[in-house]
Coordinates of C-alpha atoms (C1' of nucleotides) in Angstrom, one line a residue:
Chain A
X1 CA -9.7 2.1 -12.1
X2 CA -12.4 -0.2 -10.8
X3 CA -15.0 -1.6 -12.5
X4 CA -17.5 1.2 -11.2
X5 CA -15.1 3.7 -13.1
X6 CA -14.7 6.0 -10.0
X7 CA -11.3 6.7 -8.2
X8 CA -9.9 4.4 -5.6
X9 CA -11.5 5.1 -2.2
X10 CA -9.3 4.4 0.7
X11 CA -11.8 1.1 1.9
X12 CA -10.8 -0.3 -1.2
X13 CA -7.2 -0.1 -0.4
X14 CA -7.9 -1.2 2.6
X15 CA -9.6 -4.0 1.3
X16 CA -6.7 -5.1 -0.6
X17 CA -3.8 -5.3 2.3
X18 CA -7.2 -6.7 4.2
X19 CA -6.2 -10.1 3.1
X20 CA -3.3 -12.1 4.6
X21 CA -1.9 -13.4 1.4
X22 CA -1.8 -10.0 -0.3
X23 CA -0.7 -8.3 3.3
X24 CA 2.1 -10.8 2.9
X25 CA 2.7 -10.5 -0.7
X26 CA 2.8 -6.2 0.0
X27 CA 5.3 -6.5 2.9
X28 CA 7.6 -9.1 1.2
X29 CA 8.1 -6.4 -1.7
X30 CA 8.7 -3.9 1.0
X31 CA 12.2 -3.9 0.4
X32 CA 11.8 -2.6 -2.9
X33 CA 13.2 -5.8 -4.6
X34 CA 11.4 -7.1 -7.9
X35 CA 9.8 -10.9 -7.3
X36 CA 8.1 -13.3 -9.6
X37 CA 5.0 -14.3 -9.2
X38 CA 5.9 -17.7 -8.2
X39 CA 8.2 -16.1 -5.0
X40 CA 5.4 -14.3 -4.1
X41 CA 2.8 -17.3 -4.3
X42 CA 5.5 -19.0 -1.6
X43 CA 6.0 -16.0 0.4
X44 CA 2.0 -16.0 0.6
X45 CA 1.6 -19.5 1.0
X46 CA -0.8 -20.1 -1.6
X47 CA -0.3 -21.8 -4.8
X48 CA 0.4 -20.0 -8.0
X49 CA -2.8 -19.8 -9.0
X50 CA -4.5 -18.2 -6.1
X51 CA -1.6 -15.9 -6.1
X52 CA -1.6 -15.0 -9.8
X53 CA -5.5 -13.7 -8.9
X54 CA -4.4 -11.4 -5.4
X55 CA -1.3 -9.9 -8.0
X56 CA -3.5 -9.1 -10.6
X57 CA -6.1 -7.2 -7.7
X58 CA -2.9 -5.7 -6.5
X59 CA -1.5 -4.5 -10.1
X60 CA -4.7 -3.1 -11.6
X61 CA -5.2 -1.1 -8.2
X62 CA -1.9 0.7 -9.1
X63 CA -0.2 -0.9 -5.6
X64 CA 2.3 -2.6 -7.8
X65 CA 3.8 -2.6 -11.1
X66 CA 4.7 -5.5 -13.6
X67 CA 7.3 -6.2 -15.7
X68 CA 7.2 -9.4 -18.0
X69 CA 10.9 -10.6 -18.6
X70 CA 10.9 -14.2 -20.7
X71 CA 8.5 -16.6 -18.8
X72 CA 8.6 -14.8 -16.0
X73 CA 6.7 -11.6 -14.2
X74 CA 8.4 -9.8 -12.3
X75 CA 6.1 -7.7 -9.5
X76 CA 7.3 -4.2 -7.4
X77 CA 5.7 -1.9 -5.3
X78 CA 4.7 0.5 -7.6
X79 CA 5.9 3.9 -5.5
X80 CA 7.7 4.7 -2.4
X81 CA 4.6 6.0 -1.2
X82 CA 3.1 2.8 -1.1
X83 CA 6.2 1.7 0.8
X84 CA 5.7 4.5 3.6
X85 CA 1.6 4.1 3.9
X86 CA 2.6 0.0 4.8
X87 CA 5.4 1.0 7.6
X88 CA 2.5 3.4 8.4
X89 CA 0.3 1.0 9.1
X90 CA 2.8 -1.7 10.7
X91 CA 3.3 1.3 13.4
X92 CA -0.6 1.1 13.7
X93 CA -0.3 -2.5 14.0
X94 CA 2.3 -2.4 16.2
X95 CA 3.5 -5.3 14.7
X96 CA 7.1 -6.6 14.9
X97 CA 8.6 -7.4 11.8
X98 CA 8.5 -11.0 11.3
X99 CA 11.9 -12.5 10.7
X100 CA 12.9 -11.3 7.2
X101 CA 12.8 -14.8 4.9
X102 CA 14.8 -15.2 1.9
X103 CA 11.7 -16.2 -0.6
X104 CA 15.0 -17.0 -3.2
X105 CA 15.3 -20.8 -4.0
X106 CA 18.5 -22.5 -3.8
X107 CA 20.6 -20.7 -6.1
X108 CA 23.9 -22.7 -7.8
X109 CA 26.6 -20.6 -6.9
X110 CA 28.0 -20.7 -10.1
X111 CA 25.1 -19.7 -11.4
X112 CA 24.8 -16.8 -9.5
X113 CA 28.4 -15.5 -10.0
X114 CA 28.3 -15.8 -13.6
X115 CA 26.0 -17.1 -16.0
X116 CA 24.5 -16.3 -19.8
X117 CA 20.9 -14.8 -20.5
X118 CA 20.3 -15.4 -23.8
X119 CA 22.7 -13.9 -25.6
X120 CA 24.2 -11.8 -22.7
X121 CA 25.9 -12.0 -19.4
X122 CA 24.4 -12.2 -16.3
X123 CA 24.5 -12.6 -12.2
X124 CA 27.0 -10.7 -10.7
X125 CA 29.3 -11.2 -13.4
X126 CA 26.9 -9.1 -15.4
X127 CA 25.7 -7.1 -12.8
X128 CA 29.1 -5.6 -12.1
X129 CA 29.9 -4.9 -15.9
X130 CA 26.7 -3.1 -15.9
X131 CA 27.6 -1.0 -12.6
X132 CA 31.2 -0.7 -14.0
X133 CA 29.8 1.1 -17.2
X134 CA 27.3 3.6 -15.5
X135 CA 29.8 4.2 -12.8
X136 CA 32.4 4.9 -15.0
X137 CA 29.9 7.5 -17.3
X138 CA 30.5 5.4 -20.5
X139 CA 26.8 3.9 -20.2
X140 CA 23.5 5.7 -19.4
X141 CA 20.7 4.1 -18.5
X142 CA 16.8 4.9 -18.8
X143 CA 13.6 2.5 -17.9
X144 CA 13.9 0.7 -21.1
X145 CA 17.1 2.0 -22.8
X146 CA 20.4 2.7 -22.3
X147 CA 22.8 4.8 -24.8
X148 CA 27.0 4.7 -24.7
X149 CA 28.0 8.3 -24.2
X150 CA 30.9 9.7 -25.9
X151 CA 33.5 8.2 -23.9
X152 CA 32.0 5.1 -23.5
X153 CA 31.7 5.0 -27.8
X154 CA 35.5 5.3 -27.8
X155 CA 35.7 2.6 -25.3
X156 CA 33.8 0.2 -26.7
X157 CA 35.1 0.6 -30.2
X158 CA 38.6 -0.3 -28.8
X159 CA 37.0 -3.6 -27.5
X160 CA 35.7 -4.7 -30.2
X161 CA 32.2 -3.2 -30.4
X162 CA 30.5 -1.4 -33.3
X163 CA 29.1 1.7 -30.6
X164 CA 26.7 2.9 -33.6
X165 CA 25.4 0.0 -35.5
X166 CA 23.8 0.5 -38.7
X167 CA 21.3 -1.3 -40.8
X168 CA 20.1 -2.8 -37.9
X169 CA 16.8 -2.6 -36.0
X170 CA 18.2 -4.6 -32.8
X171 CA 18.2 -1.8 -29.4
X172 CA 21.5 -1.0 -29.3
X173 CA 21.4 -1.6 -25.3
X174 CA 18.7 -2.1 -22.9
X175 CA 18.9 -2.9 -19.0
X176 CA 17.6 -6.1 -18.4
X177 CA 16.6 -7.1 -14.6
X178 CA 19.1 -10.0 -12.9
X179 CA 16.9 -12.3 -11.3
X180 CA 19.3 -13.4 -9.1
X181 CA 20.6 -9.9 -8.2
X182 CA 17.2 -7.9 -8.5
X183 CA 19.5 -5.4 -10.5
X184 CA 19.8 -4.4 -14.0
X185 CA 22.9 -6.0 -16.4
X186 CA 23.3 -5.2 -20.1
X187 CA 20.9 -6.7 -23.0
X188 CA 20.6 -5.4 -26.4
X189 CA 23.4 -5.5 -28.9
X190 CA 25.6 -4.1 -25.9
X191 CA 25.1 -6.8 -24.3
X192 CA 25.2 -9.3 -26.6
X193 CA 28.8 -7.9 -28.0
X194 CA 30.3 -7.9 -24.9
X195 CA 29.7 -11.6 -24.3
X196 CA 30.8 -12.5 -27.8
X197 CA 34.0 -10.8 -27.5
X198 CA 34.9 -11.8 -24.1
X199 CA 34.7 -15.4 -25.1
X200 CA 36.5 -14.6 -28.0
X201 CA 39.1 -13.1 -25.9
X202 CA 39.3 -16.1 -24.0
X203 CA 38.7 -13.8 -20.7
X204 CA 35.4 -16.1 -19.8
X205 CA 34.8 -19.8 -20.6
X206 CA 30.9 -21.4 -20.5
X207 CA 31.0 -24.8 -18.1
X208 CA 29.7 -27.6 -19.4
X209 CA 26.6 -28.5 -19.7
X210 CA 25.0 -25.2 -17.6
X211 CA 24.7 -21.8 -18.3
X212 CA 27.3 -20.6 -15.7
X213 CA 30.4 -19.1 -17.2
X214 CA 33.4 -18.9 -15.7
X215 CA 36.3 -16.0 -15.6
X216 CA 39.7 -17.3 -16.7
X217 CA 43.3 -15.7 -14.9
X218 CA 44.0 -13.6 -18.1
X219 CA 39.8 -12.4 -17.9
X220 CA 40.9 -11.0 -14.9
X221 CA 44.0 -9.3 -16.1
X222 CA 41.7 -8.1 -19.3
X223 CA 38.6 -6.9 -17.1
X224 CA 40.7 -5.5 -14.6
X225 CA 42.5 -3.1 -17.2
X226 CA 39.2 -2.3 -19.2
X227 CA 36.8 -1.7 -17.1
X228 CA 38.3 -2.1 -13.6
X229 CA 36.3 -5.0 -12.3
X230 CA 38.1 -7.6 -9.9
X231 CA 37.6 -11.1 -8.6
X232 CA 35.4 -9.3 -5.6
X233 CA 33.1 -8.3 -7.7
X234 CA 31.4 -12.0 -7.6
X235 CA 31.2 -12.1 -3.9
X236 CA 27.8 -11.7 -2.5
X237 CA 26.4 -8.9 -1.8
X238 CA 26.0 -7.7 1.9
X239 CA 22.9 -7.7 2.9
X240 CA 21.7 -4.5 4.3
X241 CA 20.1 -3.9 7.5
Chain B
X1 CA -5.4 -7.7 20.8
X2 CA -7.4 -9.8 18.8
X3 CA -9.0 -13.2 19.9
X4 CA -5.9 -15.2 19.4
X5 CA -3.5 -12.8 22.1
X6 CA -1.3 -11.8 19.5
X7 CA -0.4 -8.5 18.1
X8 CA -2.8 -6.9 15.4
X9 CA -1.1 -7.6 12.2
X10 CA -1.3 -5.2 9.0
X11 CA -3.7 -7.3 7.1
X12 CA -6.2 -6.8 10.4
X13 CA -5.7 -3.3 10.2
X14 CA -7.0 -3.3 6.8
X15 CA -9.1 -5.9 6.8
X16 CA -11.0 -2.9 9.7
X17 CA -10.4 -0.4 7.2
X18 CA -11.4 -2.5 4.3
X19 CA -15.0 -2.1 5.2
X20 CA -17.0 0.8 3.7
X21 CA -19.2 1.5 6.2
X22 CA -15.7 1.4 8.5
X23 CA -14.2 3.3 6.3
X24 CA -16.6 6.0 6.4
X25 CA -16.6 6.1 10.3
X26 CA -13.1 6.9 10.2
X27 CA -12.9 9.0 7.9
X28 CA -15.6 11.1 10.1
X29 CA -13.5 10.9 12.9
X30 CA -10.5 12.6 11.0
X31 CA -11.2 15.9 11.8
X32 CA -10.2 15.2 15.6
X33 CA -14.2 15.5 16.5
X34 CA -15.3 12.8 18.7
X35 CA -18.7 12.2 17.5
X36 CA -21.5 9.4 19.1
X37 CA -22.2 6.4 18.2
X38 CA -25.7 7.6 16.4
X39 CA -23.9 10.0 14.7
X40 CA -21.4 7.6 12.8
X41 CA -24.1 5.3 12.2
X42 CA -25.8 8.2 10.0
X43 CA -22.3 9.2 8.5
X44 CA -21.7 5.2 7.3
X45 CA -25.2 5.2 6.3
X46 CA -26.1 2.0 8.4
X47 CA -28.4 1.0 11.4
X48 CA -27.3 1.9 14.7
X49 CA -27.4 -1.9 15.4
X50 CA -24.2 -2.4 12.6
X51 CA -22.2 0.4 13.5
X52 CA -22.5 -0.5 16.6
X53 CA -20.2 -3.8 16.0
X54 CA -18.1 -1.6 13.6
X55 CA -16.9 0.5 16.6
X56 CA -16.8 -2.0 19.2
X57 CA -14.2 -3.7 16.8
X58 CA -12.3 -0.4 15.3
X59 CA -11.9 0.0 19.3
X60 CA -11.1 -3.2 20.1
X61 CA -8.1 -3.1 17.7
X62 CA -7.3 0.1 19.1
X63 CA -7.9 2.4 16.1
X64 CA -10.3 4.4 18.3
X65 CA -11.2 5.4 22.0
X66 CA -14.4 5.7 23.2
X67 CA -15.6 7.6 26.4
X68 CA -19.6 7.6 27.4
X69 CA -21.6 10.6 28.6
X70 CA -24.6 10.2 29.9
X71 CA -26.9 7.9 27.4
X72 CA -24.3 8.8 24.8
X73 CA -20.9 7.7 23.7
X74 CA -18.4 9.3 21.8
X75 CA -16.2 8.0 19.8
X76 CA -12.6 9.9 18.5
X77 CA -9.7 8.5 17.1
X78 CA -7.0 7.0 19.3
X79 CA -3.6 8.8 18.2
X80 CA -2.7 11.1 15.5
X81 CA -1.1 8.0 14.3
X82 CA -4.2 6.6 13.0
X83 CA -4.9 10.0 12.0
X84 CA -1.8 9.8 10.0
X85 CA -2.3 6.3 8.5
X86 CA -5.8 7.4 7.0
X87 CA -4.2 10.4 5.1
X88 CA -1.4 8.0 3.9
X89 CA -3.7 5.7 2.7
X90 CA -5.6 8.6 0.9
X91 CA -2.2 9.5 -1.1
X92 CA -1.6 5.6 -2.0
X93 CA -5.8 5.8 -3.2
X94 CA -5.1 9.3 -5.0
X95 CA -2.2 7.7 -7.0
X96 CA -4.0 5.1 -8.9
X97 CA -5.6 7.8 -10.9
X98 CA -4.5 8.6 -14.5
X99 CA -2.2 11.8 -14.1
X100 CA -4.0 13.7 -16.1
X101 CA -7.5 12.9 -14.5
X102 CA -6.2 13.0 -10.7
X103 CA -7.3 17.2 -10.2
X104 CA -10.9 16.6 -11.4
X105 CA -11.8 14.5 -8.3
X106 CA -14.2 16.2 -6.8
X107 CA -12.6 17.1 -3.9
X108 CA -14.6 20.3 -2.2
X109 CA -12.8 23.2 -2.7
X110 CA -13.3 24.1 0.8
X111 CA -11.0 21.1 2.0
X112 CA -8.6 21.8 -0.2
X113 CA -8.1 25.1 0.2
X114 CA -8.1 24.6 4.5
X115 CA -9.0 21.7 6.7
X116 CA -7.9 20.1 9.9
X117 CA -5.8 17.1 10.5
X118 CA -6.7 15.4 14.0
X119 CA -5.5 18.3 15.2
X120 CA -3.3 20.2 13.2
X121 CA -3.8 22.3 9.6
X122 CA -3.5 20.5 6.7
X123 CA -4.5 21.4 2.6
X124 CA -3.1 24.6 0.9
X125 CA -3.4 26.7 4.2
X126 CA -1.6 24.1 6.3
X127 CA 0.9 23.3 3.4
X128 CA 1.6 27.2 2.6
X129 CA 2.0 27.7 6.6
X130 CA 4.7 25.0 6.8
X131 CA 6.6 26.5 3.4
X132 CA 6.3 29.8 4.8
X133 CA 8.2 28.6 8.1
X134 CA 10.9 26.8 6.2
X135 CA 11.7 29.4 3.6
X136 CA 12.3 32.1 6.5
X137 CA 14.6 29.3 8.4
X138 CA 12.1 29.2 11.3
X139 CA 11.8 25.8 10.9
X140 CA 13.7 22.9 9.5
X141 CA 12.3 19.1 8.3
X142 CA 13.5 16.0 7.9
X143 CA 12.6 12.9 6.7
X144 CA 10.6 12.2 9.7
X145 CA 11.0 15.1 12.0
X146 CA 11.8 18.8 12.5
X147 CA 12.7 21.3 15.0
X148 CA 12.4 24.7 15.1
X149 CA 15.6 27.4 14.7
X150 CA 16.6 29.7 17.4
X151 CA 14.1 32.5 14.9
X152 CA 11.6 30.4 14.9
X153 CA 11.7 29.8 18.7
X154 CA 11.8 33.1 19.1
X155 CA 8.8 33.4 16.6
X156 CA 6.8 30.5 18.0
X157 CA 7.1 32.3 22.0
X158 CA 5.3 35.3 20.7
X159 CA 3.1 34.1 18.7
X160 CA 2.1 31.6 22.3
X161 CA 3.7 28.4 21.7
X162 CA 6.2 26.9 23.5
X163 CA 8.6 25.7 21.3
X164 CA 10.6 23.9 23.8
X165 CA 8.2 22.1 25.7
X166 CA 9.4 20.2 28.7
X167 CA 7.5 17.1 30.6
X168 CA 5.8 15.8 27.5
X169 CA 7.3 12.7 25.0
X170 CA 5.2 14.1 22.4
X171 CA 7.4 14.8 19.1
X172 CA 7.2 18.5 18.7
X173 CA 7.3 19.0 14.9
X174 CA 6.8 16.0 12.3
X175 CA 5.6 16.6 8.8
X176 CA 2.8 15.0 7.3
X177 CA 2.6 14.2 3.8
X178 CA -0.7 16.5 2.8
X179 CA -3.2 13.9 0.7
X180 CA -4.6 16.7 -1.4
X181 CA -1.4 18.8 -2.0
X182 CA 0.8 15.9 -2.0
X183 CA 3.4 18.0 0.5
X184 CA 4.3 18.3 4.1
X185 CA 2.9 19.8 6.5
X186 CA 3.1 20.3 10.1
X187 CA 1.9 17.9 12.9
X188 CA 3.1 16.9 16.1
X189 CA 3.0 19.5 19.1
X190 CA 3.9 22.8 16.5
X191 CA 0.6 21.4 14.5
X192 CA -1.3 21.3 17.2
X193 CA -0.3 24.7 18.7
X194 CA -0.5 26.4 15.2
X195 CA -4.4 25.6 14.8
X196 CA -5.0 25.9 18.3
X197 CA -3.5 29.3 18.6
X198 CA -5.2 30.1 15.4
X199 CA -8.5 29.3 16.7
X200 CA -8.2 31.3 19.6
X201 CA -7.3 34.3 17.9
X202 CA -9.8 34.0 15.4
X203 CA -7.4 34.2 12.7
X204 CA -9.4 30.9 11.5
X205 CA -13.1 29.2 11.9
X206 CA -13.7 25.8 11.8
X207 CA -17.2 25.6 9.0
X208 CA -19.9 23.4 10.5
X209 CA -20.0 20.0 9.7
X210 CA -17.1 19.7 7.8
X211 CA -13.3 19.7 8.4
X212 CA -13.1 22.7 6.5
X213 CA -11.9 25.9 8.3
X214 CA -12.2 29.5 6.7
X215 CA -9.3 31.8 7.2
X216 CA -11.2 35.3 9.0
X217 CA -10.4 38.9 7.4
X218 CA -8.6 39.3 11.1
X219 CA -6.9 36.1 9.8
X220 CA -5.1 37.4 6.7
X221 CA -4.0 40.4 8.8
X222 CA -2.2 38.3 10.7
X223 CA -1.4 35.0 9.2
X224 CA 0.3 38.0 6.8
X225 CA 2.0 39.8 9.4
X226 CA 3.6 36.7 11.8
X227 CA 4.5 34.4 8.5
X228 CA 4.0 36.2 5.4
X229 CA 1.2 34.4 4.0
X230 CA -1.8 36.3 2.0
X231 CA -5.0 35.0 0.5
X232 CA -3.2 33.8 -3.0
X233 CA -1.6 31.1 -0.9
X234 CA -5.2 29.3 -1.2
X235 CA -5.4 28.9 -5.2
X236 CA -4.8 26.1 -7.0
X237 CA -1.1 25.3 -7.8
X238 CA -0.3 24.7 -11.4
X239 CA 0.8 21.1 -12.2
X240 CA 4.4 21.2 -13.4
X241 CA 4.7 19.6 -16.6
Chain C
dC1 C1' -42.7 5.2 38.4
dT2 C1' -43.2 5.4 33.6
dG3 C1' -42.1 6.2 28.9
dA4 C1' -38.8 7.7 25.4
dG5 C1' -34.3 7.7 23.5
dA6 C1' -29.4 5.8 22.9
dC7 C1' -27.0 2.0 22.5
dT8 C1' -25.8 -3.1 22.5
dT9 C1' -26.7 -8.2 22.0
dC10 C1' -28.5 -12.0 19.7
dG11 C1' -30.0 -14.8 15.8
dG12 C1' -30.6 -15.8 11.2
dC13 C1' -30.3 -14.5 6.2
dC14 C1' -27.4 -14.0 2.4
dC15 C1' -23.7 -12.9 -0.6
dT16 C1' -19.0 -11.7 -1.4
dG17 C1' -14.7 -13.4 -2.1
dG18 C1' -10.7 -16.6 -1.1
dC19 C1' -9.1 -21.1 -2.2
dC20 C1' -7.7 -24.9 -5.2
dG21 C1' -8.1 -28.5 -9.2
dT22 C1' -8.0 -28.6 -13.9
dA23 C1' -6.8 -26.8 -18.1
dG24 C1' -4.6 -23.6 -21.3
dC25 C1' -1.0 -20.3 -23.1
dA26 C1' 3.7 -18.6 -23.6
dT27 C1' 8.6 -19.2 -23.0
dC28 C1' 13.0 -21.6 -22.5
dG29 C1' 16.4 -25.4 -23.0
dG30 C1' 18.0 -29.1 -25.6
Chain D
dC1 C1' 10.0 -30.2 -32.2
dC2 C1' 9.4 -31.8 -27.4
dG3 C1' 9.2 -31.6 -22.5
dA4 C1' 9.6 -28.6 -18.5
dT5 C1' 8.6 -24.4 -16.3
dG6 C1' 6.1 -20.1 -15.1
dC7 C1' 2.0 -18.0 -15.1
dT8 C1' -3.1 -17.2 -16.0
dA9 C1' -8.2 -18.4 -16.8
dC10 C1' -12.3 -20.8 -15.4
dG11 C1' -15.4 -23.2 -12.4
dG12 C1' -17.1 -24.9 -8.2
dC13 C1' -16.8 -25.2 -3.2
dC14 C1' -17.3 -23.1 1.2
dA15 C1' -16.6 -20.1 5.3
dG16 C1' -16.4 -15.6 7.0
dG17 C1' -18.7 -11.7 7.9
dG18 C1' -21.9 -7.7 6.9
dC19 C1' -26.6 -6.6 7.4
dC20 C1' -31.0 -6.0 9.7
dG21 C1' -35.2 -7.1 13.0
dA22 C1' -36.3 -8.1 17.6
dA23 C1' -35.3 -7.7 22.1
dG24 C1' -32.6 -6.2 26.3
dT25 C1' -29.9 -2.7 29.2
dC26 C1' -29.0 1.8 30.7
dT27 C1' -30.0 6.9 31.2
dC28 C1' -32.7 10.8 31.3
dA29 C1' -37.0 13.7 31.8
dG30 C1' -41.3 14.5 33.9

DNA sequence: CTGAGACTTCGGCCCTGGCCGTAGCATCGG
DNA sequence: CCGATGCTACGGCCAGGGCCGAAGTCTCAG
């Protein structure tokens, strides 16, 4: 809602892609990636302030949605219909698509393979564990939640993992989003378990003095025969066209 | 182009859009009408002087066409492109209303049951006409396109379109996400030769000054006898829950 | 030819809104 | 507990642009 209470009239809309920042901030989330704030301030060329203003307009006019994650904010288009009324335009514009920039910083590629969040793994690492799971129908995930089904219960329980903890008012698993991948890994207890007990197993080890974690040769062997995950999973993604 | 030679970009578009007295001109011209340059100055409620520089820059960006007759001129949109954008853009505006608020816009009854698109049917009569081709495999959609089957050729010929038109680039059928109903219906050349045909026969009337048209009692006969559609295709839909 | 009507151009007023510097709050890592 | 980082709130500056009155151009009617 605005402040005058009424619906959104299409000049206010309008309005909002009417200014260059926020245009660029709109088509830089075209791609239906997640960005902070702070990406978004450099793919709008504008400093964070200034930014933090034109993503509030943009949020509170239901163009995007927000999800806080630690210190940062991470901003989507809010619908795919949003998506299609901006290629919409761009065919009105008859604009060519500037050359798609990378608003990531330069990401250690450790870091990126493999790394801890919190209590929990994350990058690729993570991000294929999580995948692994869902693919696999041992996890389900929701928005907020995720749940180990019946098979996944029985899996988990082998590993080392209480599936149904009691006296305990931790969320037993919840997807958090990768900010290096823009996908969701495992928090929660899930999560949390997982990490303990693979560097109890000795399958991952942390390197020193950074947050990166590294698989060891029998990790493989383990992660392989649990939940069929491979070296390849750490390779970077392709990107699509 | 705009003063510095380069293509319009999508923040220009909306910036032209962003206006409410722009807005409102545009949103005159959806019907397909071209109306005068007096006339939209009365519709965006500003002195003939301002909407004068409105239109010369919604043409100059290419949004509409102008031709003069006489000590008039008239103004129409430019493509059903535009057309298209504006009705997108009314979706995106729709969106940002609380679900449970959204069907108590006042939108007149009238539109919603039947109005024109540019120049094709849109609301619940445009909406139940494309459903109706569909579910009797006259016609199939996709994403961005559709075509009609060898029935629906057959269909289309009596009815007086040519469903195979030669000569012309113009994309025969394309749906068009419907603002009101929030479902497809038909554009492109089939769009066009639906309401056109329709006209002609008298099956519909367009009601003055409005986009609204009014299906005739010689209308139901036969909107009921070509494609199976009676007069309970106009009510409201319930929302599903 | 003259006057009326439709539309545009010009000039000046005014206000909205984008921008950044500074400061403040929350979170994370050590 | 401390410093660094990510983000937001506030205040002031300033330009862009919407608006209208006055005046000019073109067309039509008589």
């Amino acid at each position: 809602m605005n402040p005058t209470g009424s619906p959104f009239s299409i000049a206010e809309i309008g309005a909002l892609i009417g200014d260059p920042a926020r245009a660029n901030i709109l088509l830089a989330l075209i791609g239906g990636e997640a960005l902070t704030a702070g990406e978004l301030a450099w793919c709008a060329r504008v400093t964070a302030q200034t930014a933090s203003g034109h993503l509030a307009k943009l949020t509170e006019a239901g163009l995007l949605t927000v999800k806080a994650q630690g210190r940062h904010r991470y901003f989507r288009l809010a619908s795919p219909l949003v998506a299609q009324m901006l290629e919409n335009m761009q065919v009105v514009a008859s604009l060519q698509l500037p050359p798609r920039h990378r608003p990531r910083t330069r990401i250690d590629e450790a870091l990126q393979q493999g790394r801890t969040c919190y209590d929990h793994l994350a990058g690729r690492l993570g991000v294929a564990l999580a995948d692994a799971l869902v693919a696999r129908g041992h996890v389900v995930l929701a928005e907020d939640a995720g749940a180990a089904t019946e098979s996944g219960a029985e899996l988990l329980r082998r590993f080392g993992i209480e599936p149904n903890p009691r006296g305990t008012r931790r969320c037993f698993c919840k997807p958090c989003l990768d900010w290096s991948e823009r996908r969701p890994h495992l928090a929660g207890a899930l999560g949390a378990g997982l990490l303990k007990r693979c560097l109890d197993l000795g399958w991952i080890e942390r390197v020193r003095d950074t947050r990166a974690v590294r698989v060891t040769d029998k990790g493989w062997d383990g992660l392989g025969e649990a939940f069929g995950i491979g070296p390849d999973a750490l390779q970077p993604k392709r990107e699509a066209a």
